[in-house]
Amino acid sequence: MSAPLIAMLALAGAQVAPPPLVANDDQAHAARLHIGDTGVRCVRQPCPSRALFDPKGQAGQTDRQAMLYVDLDGSKTSPPMIGDPTALAAIRTAWNERQCLAIEGRLIPGEDDRPVLRVDRVVGPCHQ
Protein backbone atom coordinates (compact mmCIF):
# COMPACT_ATOMS: atom_id res chain seq x y z
CA MET A 1 0.00 0.00 0.00
CA SER A 2 1.15 3.48 -0.74
CA ALA A 3 1.53 6.05 2.02
CA PRO A 4 -1.32 8.34 0.77
CA LEU A 5 -3.74 5.39 0.71
CA ILE A 6 -2.75 4.38 4.24
CA ALA A 7 -3.24 7.98 5.40
CA MET A 8 -6.69 8.09 3.79
CA LEU A 9 -7.68 4.83 5.48
CA ALA A 10 -6.44 6.14 8.83
CA LEU A 11 -8.48 9.33 8.40
CA ALA A 12 -11.56 7.35 7.44
CA GLY A 13 -11.21 5.29 10.60
CA ALA A 14 -10.79 8.43 12.71
CA GLN A 15 -14.12 9.76 11.48
CA VAL A 16 -16.17 6.92 12.91
CA ALA A 17 -19.02 8.47 14.86
CA PRO A 18 -20.85 7.19 17.93
CA PRO A 19 -24.23 5.52 17.34
CA PRO A 20 -26.35 7.87 15.28
CA LEU A 21 -28.91 10.18 16.79
CA VAL A 22 -30.75 10.00 13.48
CA ALA A 23 -32.66 6.74 13.26
CA ASN A 24 -32.21 4.39 10.34
CA ASP A 25 -35.96 4.14 9.90
CA ASP A 26 -39.17 5.66 11.22
CA GLN A 27 -39.77 2.73 13.60
CA ALA A 28 -36.88 3.57 15.94
CA HIS A 29 -37.56 4.02 19.64
CA ALA A 30 -38.13 7.52 21.00
CA ALA A 31 -35.70 9.26 23.31
CA ARG A 32 -36.16 12.09 25.80
CA LEU A 33 -35.15 15.33 24.09
CA HIS A 34 -35.51 19.01 24.86
CA ILE A 35 -36.54 21.60 22.30
CA GLY A 36 -36.49 25.37 22.56
CA ASP A 37 -34.52 27.52 24.97
CA THR A 38 -31.15 25.98 25.85
CA GLY A 39 -30.32 28.25 28.77
CA VAL A 40 -27.15 29.34 26.93
CA ARG A 41 -26.66 33.10 26.92
CA CYS A 42 -24.03 34.95 24.91
CA VAL A 43 -22.72 38.49 24.66
CA ARG A 44 -22.82 38.35 20.83
CA GLN A 45 -23.99 36.19 17.93
CA PRO A 46 -23.72 33.41 16.96
CA CYS A 47 -25.27 31.98 20.10
CA PRO A 48 -26.97 28.59 20.46
CA SER A 49 -29.80 29.86 22.64
CA ARG A 50 -32.47 27.72 20.90
CA ALA A 51 -32.00 24.11 19.86
CA LEU A 52 -33.23 20.55 19.77
CA PHE A 53 -30.90 18.79 22.19
CA ASP A 54 -30.21 15.78 24.33
CA PRO A 55 -30.76 16.99 27.93
CA LYS A 56 -28.08 14.80 29.48
CA GLY A 57 -25.54 17.62 29.87
CA GLN A 58 -23.12 17.91 32.77
CA ALA A 59 -24.54 19.39 35.98
CA GLY A 60 -27.83 20.23 34.31
CA GLN A 61 -26.17 22.42 31.67
CA THR A 62 -26.86 22.11 27.96
CA ASP A 63 -24.01 20.29 26.26
CA ARG A 64 -23.26 22.04 22.97
CA GLN A 65 -22.08 18.71 21.55
CA ALA A 66 -25.58 17.27 22.14
CA MET A 67 -27.37 19.91 20.07
CA LEU A 68 -29.08 18.26 17.12
CA TYR A 69 -30.67 21.33 15.51
CA VAL A 70 -29.50 24.81 16.44
CA ASP A 71 -30.74 28.35 15.91
CA LEU A 72 -27.61 30.48 16.23
CA ASP A 73 -29.10 33.91 15.59
CA GLY A 74 -32.80 33.75 16.47
CA SER A 75 -33.93 33.57 12.85
CA LYS A 76 -34.51 29.83 12.36
CA THR A 77 -37.93 28.32 12.67
CA SER A 78 -38.44 25.14 14.67
CA PRO A 79 -37.07 21.99 13.02
CA PRO A 80 -39.14 20.04 10.50
CA MET A 81 -41.47 17.78 12.51
CA ILE A 82 -44.14 15.13 12.20
CA GLY A 83 -46.54 13.98 14.88
CA ASP A 84 -49.77 14.93 16.61
CA PRO A 85 -50.82 18.42 15.43
CA THR A 86 -51.51 19.55 19.02
CA ALA A 87 -48.02 18.52 20.14
CA LEU A 88 -46.42 20.20 17.12
CA ALA A 89 -48.34 23.43 17.80
CA ALA A 90 -47.16 23.39 21.44
CA ILE A 91 -43.55 22.91 20.30
CA ARG A 92 -43.78 25.75 17.75
CA THR A 93 -45.27 28.04 20.41
CA ALA A 94 -42.52 27.15 22.91
CA TRP A 95 -39.87 27.71 20.21
CA ASN A 96 -41.27 31.10 19.22
CA GLU A 97 -41.67 32.22 22.86
CA ARG A 98 -38.17 30.98 23.76
CA GLN A 99 -39.44 28.40 26.22
CA CYS A 100 -38.27 24.81 26.51
CA LEU A 101 -40.30 21.60 26.27
CA ALA A 102 -39.28 18.06 27.12
CA ILE A 103 -40.49 15.65 24.46
CA GLU A 104 -40.23 12.03 23.52
CA GLY A 105 -39.20 11.72 19.91
CA ARG A 106 -36.52 10.82 17.42
CA LEU A 107 -34.85 12.26 14.36
CA ILE A 108 -35.76 10.20 11.31
CA PRO A 109 -34.65 10.51 7.69
CA GLY A 110 -36.69 12.98 5.67
CA GLU A 111 -36.55 14.25 2.11
CA ASP A 112 -33.06 14.47 0.63
CA ASP A 113 -31.72 12.71 3.75
CA ARG A 114 -32.48 15.77 5.90
CA PRO A 115 -33.59 14.70 9.37
CA VAL A 116 -37.15 15.24 10.54
CA LEU A 117 -38.15 15.24 14.20
CA ARG A 118 -40.75 12.55 14.88
CA VAL A 119 -42.59 13.74 18.01
CA ASP A 120 -44.27 10.96 19.98
CA ARG A 121 -45.46 13.16 22.84
CA VAL A 122 -44.81 16.35 24.77
CA VAL A 123 -43.73 15.52 28.33
CA GLY A 124 -43.94 19.06 29.69
CA PRO A 125 -41.68 22.01 30.52
CA CYS A 126 -37.95 21.15 30.56
CA HIS A 127 -37.14 22.25 34.08
CA GLN A 128 -39.80 20.76 36.34
PDB file of N, CA and C in Angstrom, residues 25-85:
ATOM      1  N   ASP A  25     -34.620   4.240  10.463  1.00  0.00           N
ATOM      2  CA  ASP A  25     -35.964   4.141   9.902  1.00  0.00           C
ATOM      3  C   ASP A  25     -36.951   4.825  10.837  1.00  0.00           C
ATOM      4  N   ASP A  26     -38.197   4.937  10.398  1.00  0.00           N
ATOM      5  CA  ASP A  26     -39.170   5.664  11.224  1.00  0.00           C
ATOM      6  C   ASP A  26     -39.787   4.807  12.321  1.00  0.00           C
ATOM      7  N   GLN A  27     -39.272   3.595  12.530  1.00  0.00           N
ATOM      8  CA  GLN A  27     -39.766   2.727  13.596  1.00  0.00           C
ATOM      9  C   GLN A  27     -38.859   2.734  14.823  1.00  0.00           C
ATOM     10  N   ALA A  28     -37.831   3.538  14.824  1.00  0.00           N
ATOM     11  CA  ALA A  28     -36.882   3.571  15.936  1.00  0.00           C
ATOM     12  C   ALA A  28     -37.560   4.058  17.217  1.00  0.00           C
ATOM     13  N   HIS A  29     -37.009   3.641  18.341  1.00  0.00           N
ATOM     14  CA  HIS A  29     -37.560   4.023  19.641  1.00  0.00           C
ATOM     15  C   HIS A  29     -37.305   5.499  19.923  1.00  0.00           C
ATOM     16  N   ALA A  30     -38.240   6.103  20.625  1.00  0.00           N
ATOM     17  CA  ALA A  30     -38.130   7.516  20.997  1.00  0.00           C
ATOM     18  C   ALA A  30     -37.136   7.681  22.138  1.00  0.00           C
ATOM     19  N   ALA A  31     -36.612   8.889  22.238  1.00  0.00           N
ATOM     20  CA  ALA A  31     -35.701   9.260  23.313  1.00  0.00           C
ATOM     21  C   ALA A  31     -36.213  10.556  23.930  1.00  0.00           C
ATOM     22  N   ARG A  32     -35.812  10.826  25.160  1.00  0.00           N
ATOM     23  CA  ARG A  32     -36.164  12.089  25.798  1.00  0.00           C
ATOM     24  C   ARG A  32     -35.264  13.169  25.203  1.00  0.00           C
ATOM     25  N   LEU A  33     -35.863  14.193  24.661  1.00  0.00           N
ATOM     26  CA  LEU A  33     -35.155  15.328  24.085  1.00  0.00           C
ATOM     27  C   LEU A  33     -35.756  16.614  24.627  1.00  0.00           C
ATOM     28  N   HIS A  34     -35.000  17.681  24.532  1.00  0.00           N
ATOM     29  CA  HIS A  34     -35.513  19.009  24.863  1.00  0.00           C
ATOM     30  C   HIS A  34     -35.488  19.842  23.596  1.00  0.00           C
ATOM     31  N   ILE A  35     -36.481  20.718  23.464  1.00  0.00           N
ATOM     32  CA  ILE A  35     -36.545  21.596  22.304  1.00  0.00           C
ATOM     33  C   ILE A  35     -36.943  22.993  22.745  1.00  0.00           C
ATOM     34  N   GLY A  36     -36.220  23.978  22.223  1.00  0.00           N
ATOM     35  CA  GLY A  36     -36.491  25.369  22.563  1.00  0.00           C
ATOM     36  C   GLY A  36     -35.299  26.008  23.236  1.00  0.00           C
ATOM     37  N   ASP A  37     -35.564  26.778  24.274  1.00  0.00           N
ATOM     38  CA  ASP A  37     -34.518  27.523  24.974  1.00  0.00           C
ATOM     39  C   ASP A  37     -33.498  26.572  25.596  1.00  0.00           C
ATOM     40  N   THR A  38     -32.216  26.845  25.337  1.00  0.00           N
ATOM     41  CA  THR A  38     -31.151  25.981  25.852  1.00  0.00           C
ATOM     42  C   THR A  38     -30.599  26.451  27.193  1.00  0.00           C
ATOM     43  N   GLY A  39     -30.904  27.684  27.561  1.00  0.00           N
ATOM     44  CA  GLY A  39     -30.317  28.252  28.766  1.00  0.00           C
ATOM     45  C   GLY A  39     -28.959  28.882  28.503  1.00  0.00           C
ATOM     46  N   VAL A  40     -28.443  28.753  27.287  1.00  0.00           N
ATOM     47  CA  VAL A  40     -27.151  29.342  26.930  1.00  0.00           C
ATOM     48  C   VAL A  40     -27.377  30.811  26.597  1.00  0.00           C
ATOM     49  N   ARG A  41     -26.582  31.675  27.189  1.00  0.00           N
ATOM     50  CA  ARG A  41     -26.659  33.103  26.916  1.00  0.00           C
ATOM     51  C   ARG A  41     -25.283  33.578  26.466  1.00  0.00           C
ATOM     52  N   CYS A  42     -25.281  34.457  25.484  1.00  0.00           N
ATOM     53  CA  CYS A  42     -24.029  34.949  24.914  1.00  0.00           C
ATOM     54  C   CYS A  42     -24.044  36.464  24.845  1.00  0.00           C
ATOM     55  N   VAL A  43     -22.858  37.046  24.795  1.00  0.00           N
ATOM     56  CA  VAL A  43     -22.722  38.486  24.664  1.00  0.00           C
ATOM     57  C   VAL A  43     -22.966  38.902  23.214  1.00  0.00           C
ATOM     58  N   ARG A  44     -22.612  38.034  22.248  1.00  0.00           N
ATOM     59  CA  ARG A  44     -22.819  38.345  20.834  1.00  0.00           C
ATOM     60  C   ARG A  44     -23.153  37.087  20.052  1.00  0.00           C
ATOM     61  N   GLN A  45     -23.620  37.290  18.828  1.00  0.00           N
ATOM     62  CA  GLN A  45     -23.986  36.191  17.930  1.00  0.00           C
ATOM     63  C   GLN A  45     -22.730  35.644  17.265  1.00  0.00           C
ATOM     64  N   PRO A  46     -22.666  34.426  16.835  1.00  0.00           N
ATOM     65  CA  PRO A  46     -23.723  33.414  16.956  1.00  0.00           C
ATOM     66  C   PRO A  46     -23.804  32.850  18.369  1.00  0.00           C
ATOM     67  N   CYS A  47     -25.029  32.480  18.750  1.00  0.00           N
ATOM     68  CA  CYS A  47     -25.273  31.984  20.096  1.00  0.00           C
ATOM     69  C   CYS A  47     -26.329  30.879  20.043  1.00  0.00           C
ATOM     70  N   PRO A  48     -26.008  29.702  20.511  1.00  0.00           N
ATOM     71  CA  PRO A  48     -26.967  28.588  20.463  1.00  0.00           C
ATOM     72  C   PRO A  48     -28.009  28.655  21.579  1.00  0.00           C
ATOM     73  N   SER A  49     -28.838  29.700  21.560  1.00  0.00           N
ATOM     74  CA  SER A  49     -29.803  29.861  22.645  1.00  0.00           C
ATOM     75  C   SER A  49     -31.090  29.074  22.422  1.00  0.00           C
ATOM     76  N   ARG A  50     -31.325  28.595  21.177  1.00  0.00           N
ATOM     77  CA  ARG A  50     -32.469  27.715  20.905  1.00  0.00           C
ATOM     78  C   ARG A  50     -31.956  26.509  20.142  1.00  0.00           C
ATOM     79  N   ALA A  51     -32.468  25.328  20.521  1.00  0.00           N
ATOM     80  CA  ALA A  51     -32.000  24.108  19.862  1.00  0.00           C
ATOM     81  C   ALA A  51     -32.924  22.934  20.178  1.00  0.00           C
ATOM     82  N   LEU A  52     -32.732  21.879  19.428  1.00  0.00           N
ATOM     83  CA  LEU A  52     -33.228  20.551  19.773  1.00  0.00           C
ATOM     84  C   LEU A  52     -32.007  19.854  20.334  1.00  0.00           C
ATOM     85  N   PHE A  53     -32.100  19.347  21.576  1.00  0.00           N
ATOM     86  CA  PHE A  53     -30.901  18.788  22.185  1.00  0.00           C
ATOM     87  C   PHE A  53     -31.205  17.657  23.146  1.00  0.00           C
ATOM     88  N   ASP A  54     -30.178  16.851  23.353  1.00  0.00           N
ATOM     89  CA  ASP A  54     -30.209  15.777  24.335  1.00  0.00           C
ATOM     90  C   ASP A  54     -29.968  16.434  25.697  1.00  0.00           C
ATOM     91  N   PRO A  55     -30.873  16.262  26.654  1.00  0.00           N
ATOM     92  CA  PRO A  55     -30.763  16.993  27.927  1.00  0.00           C
ATOM     93  C   PRO A  55     -29.741  16.433  28.908  1.00  0.00           C
ATOM     94  N   LYS A  56     -28.981  15.450  28.530  1.00  0.00           N
ATOM     95  CA  LYS A  56     -28.078  14.802  29.485  1.00  0.00           C
ATOM     96  C   LYS A  56     -26.740  15.514  29.601  1.00  0.00           C
ATOM     97  N   GLY A  57     -26.760  16.848  29.715  1.00  0.00           N
ATOM     98  CA  GLY A  57     -25.535  17.620  29.867  1.00  0.00           C
ATOM     99  C   GLY A  57     -24.984  17.488  31.274  1.00  0.00           C
ATOM    100  N   GLN A  58     -23.771  17.968  31.462  1.00  0.00           N
ATOM    101  CA  GLN A  58     -23.125  17.909  32.768  1.00  0.00           C
ATOM    102  C   GLN A  58     -23.743  18.931  33.711  1.00  0.00           C
ATOM    103  N   ALA A  59     -24.023  18.522  34.913  1.00  0.00           N
ATOM    104  CA  ALA A  59     -24.539  19.395  35.982  1.00  0.00           C
ATOM    105  C   ALA A  59     -25.758  20.193  35.543  1.00  0.00           C
ATOM    106  N   GLY A  60     -26.615  19.572  34.729  1.00  0.00           N
ATOM    107  CA  GLY A  60     -27.833  20.227  34.308  1.00  0.00           C
ATOM    108  C   GLY A  60     -27.657  21.264  33.217  1.00  0.00           C
ATOM    109  N   GLN A  61     -26.432  21.441  32.718  1.00  0.00           N
ATOM    110  CA  GLN A  61     -26.168  22.417  31.674  1.00  0.00           C
ATOM    111  C   GLN A  61     -26.340  21.777  30.299  1.00  0.00           C
ATOM    112  N   THR A  62     -26.719  22.583  29.326  1.00  0.00           N
ATOM    113  CA  THR A  62     -26.858  22.114  27.964  1.00  0.00           C
ATOM    114  C   THR A  62     -25.478  21.851  27.391  1.00  0.00           C
ATOM    115  N   ASP A  63     -25.272  20.667  26.866  1.00  0.00           N
ATOM    116  CA  ASP A  63     -24.013  20.293  26.255  1.00  0.00           C
ATOM    117  C   ASP A  63     -24.073  20.671  24.778  1.00  0.00           C
ATOM    118  N   ARG A  64     -23.238  21.579  24.358  1.00  0.00           N
ATOM    119  CA  ARG A  64     -23.263  22.037  22.966  1.00  0.00           C
ATOM    120  C   ARG A  64     -23.013  20.895  21.986  1.00  0.00           C
ATOM    121  N   GLN A  65     -22.327  19.858  22.424  1.00  0.00           N
ATOM    122  CA  GLN A  65     -22.084  18.709  21.552  1.00  0.00           C
ATOM    123  C   GLN A  65     -23.350  17.884  21.350  1.00  0.00           C
ATOM    124  N   ALA A  66     -24.348  18.051  22.219  1.00  0.00           N
ATOM    125  CA  ALA A  66     -25.578  17.270  22.139  1.00  0.00           C
ATOM    126  C   ALA A  66     -26.699  18.019  21.418  1.00  0.00           C
ATOM    127  N   MET A  67     -26.366  19.142  20.796  1.00  0.00           N
ATOM    128  CA  MET A  67     -27.368  19.911  20.066  1.00  0.00           C
ATOM    129  C   MET A  67     -27.550  19.309  18.678  1.00  0.00           C
ATOM    130  N   LEU A  68     -28.786  18.956  18.368  1.00  0.00           N
ATOM    131  CA  LEU A  68     -29.080  18.261  17.118  1.00  0.00           C
ATOM    132  C   LEU A  68     -29.588  19.196  16.027  1.00  0.00           C
ATOM    133  N   TYR A  69     -30.155  20.304  16.425  1.00  0.00           N
ATOM    134  CA  TYR A  69     -30.667  21.326  15.513  1.00  0.00           C
ATOM    135  C   TYR A  69     -30.526  22.628  16.269  1.00  0.00           C
ATOM    136  N   VAL A  70     -29.843  23.604  15.688  1.00  0.00           N
ATOM    137  CA  VAL A  70     -29.497  24.809  16.442  1.00  0.00           C
ATOM    138  C   VAL A  70     -29.906  26.071  15.683  1.00  0.00           C
ATOM    139  N   ASP A  71     -30.462  27.014  16.419  1.00  0.00           N
ATOM    140  CA  ASP A  71     -30.741  28.354  15.913  1.00  0.00           C
ATOM    141  C   ASP A  71     -29.688  29.270  16.516  1.00  0.00           C
ATOM    142  N   LEU A  72     -28.735  29.704  15.715  1.00  0.00           N
ATOM    143  CA  LEU A  72     -27.615  30.483  16.232  1.00  0.00           C
ATOM    144  C   LEU A  72     -27.871  31.987  16.301  1.00  0.00           C
ATOM    145  N   ASP A  73     -28.899  32.467  15.603  1.00  0.00           N
ATOM    146  CA  ASP A  73     -29.098  33.913  15.592  1.00  0.00           C
ATOM    147  C   ASP A  73     -30.545  34.342  15.814  1.00  0.00           C
ATOM    148  N   GLY A  74     -31.410  33.419  16.199  1.00  0.00           N
ATOM    149  CA  GLY A  74     -32.799  33.753  16.467  1.00  0.00           C
ATOM    150  C   GLY A  74     -33.684  33.835  15.238  1.00  0.00           C
ATOM    151  N   SER A  75     -33.157  33.445  14.085  1.00  0.00           N
ATOM    152  CA  SER A  75     -33.933  33.572  12.852  1.00  0.00           C
ATOM    153  C   SER A  75     -34.514  32.254  12.336  1.00  0.00           C
ATOM    154  N   LYS A  76     -34.030  31.130  12.842  1.00  0.00           N
ATOM    155  CA  LYS A  76     -34.506  29.830  12.361  1.00  0.00           C
ATOM    156  C   LYS A  76     -35.848  29.473  12.970  1.00  0.00           C
ATOM    157  N   THR A  77     -36.680  28.866  12.147  1.00  0.00           N
ATOM    158  CA  THR A  77     -37.929  28.323  12.667  1.00  0.00           C
ATOM    159  C   THR A  77     -37.630  26.993  13.354  1.00  0.00           C
ATOM    160  N   SER A  78     -38.619  26.439  14.025  1.00  0.00           N
ATOM    161  CA  SER A  78     -38.435  25.137  14.673  1.00  0.00           C
ATOM    162  C   SER A  78     -38.086  24.098  13.606  1.00  0.00           C
ATOM    163  N   PRO A  79     -37.480  22.988  14.007  1.00  0.00           N
ATOM    164  CA  PRO A  79     -37.071  21.992  13.024  1.00  0.00           C
ATOM    165  C   PRO A  79     -38.273  21.364  12.318  1.00  0.00           C
ATOM    166  N   PRO A  80     -38.053  20.768  11.151  1.00  0.00           N
ATOM    167  CA  PRO A  80     -39.139  20.042  10.499  1.00  0.00           C
ATOM    168  C   PRO A  80     -39.606  18.907  11.408  1.00  0.00           C
ATOM    169  N   MET A  81     -40.931  18.757  11.560  1.00  0.00           N
ATOM    170  CA  MET A  81     -41.469  17.781  12.512  1.00  0.00           C
ATOM    171  C   MET A  81     -42.677  17.071  11.926  1.00  0.00           C
ATOM    172  N   ILE A  82     -42.907  15.865  12.448  1.00  0.00           N
ATOM    173  CA  ILE A  82     -44.144  15.135  12.196  1.00  0.00           C
ATOM    174  C   ILE A  82     -44.653  14.638  13.538  1.00  0.00           C
ATOM    175  N   GLY A  83     -45.955  14.463  13.643  1.00  0.00           N
ATOM    176  CA  GLY A  83     -46.543  13.979  14.883  1.00  0.00           C
ATOM    177  C   GLY A  83     -47.931  14.548  15.059  1.00  0.00           C
ATOM    178  N   ASP A  84     -48.454  14.417  16.275  1.00  0.00           N
ATOM    179  CA  ASP A  84     -49.774  14.927  16.612  1.00  0.00           C
ATOM    180  C   ASP A  84     -49.793  16.448  16.427  1.00  0.00           C
ATOM    181  N   PRO A  85     -50.777  16.972  15.681  1.00  0.00           N
ATOM    182  CA  PRO A  85     -50.822  18.416  15.433  1.00  0.00           C
ATOM    183  C   PRO A  85     -50.841  19.266  16.709  1.00  0.00           C
TER     184      PRO A  85
END
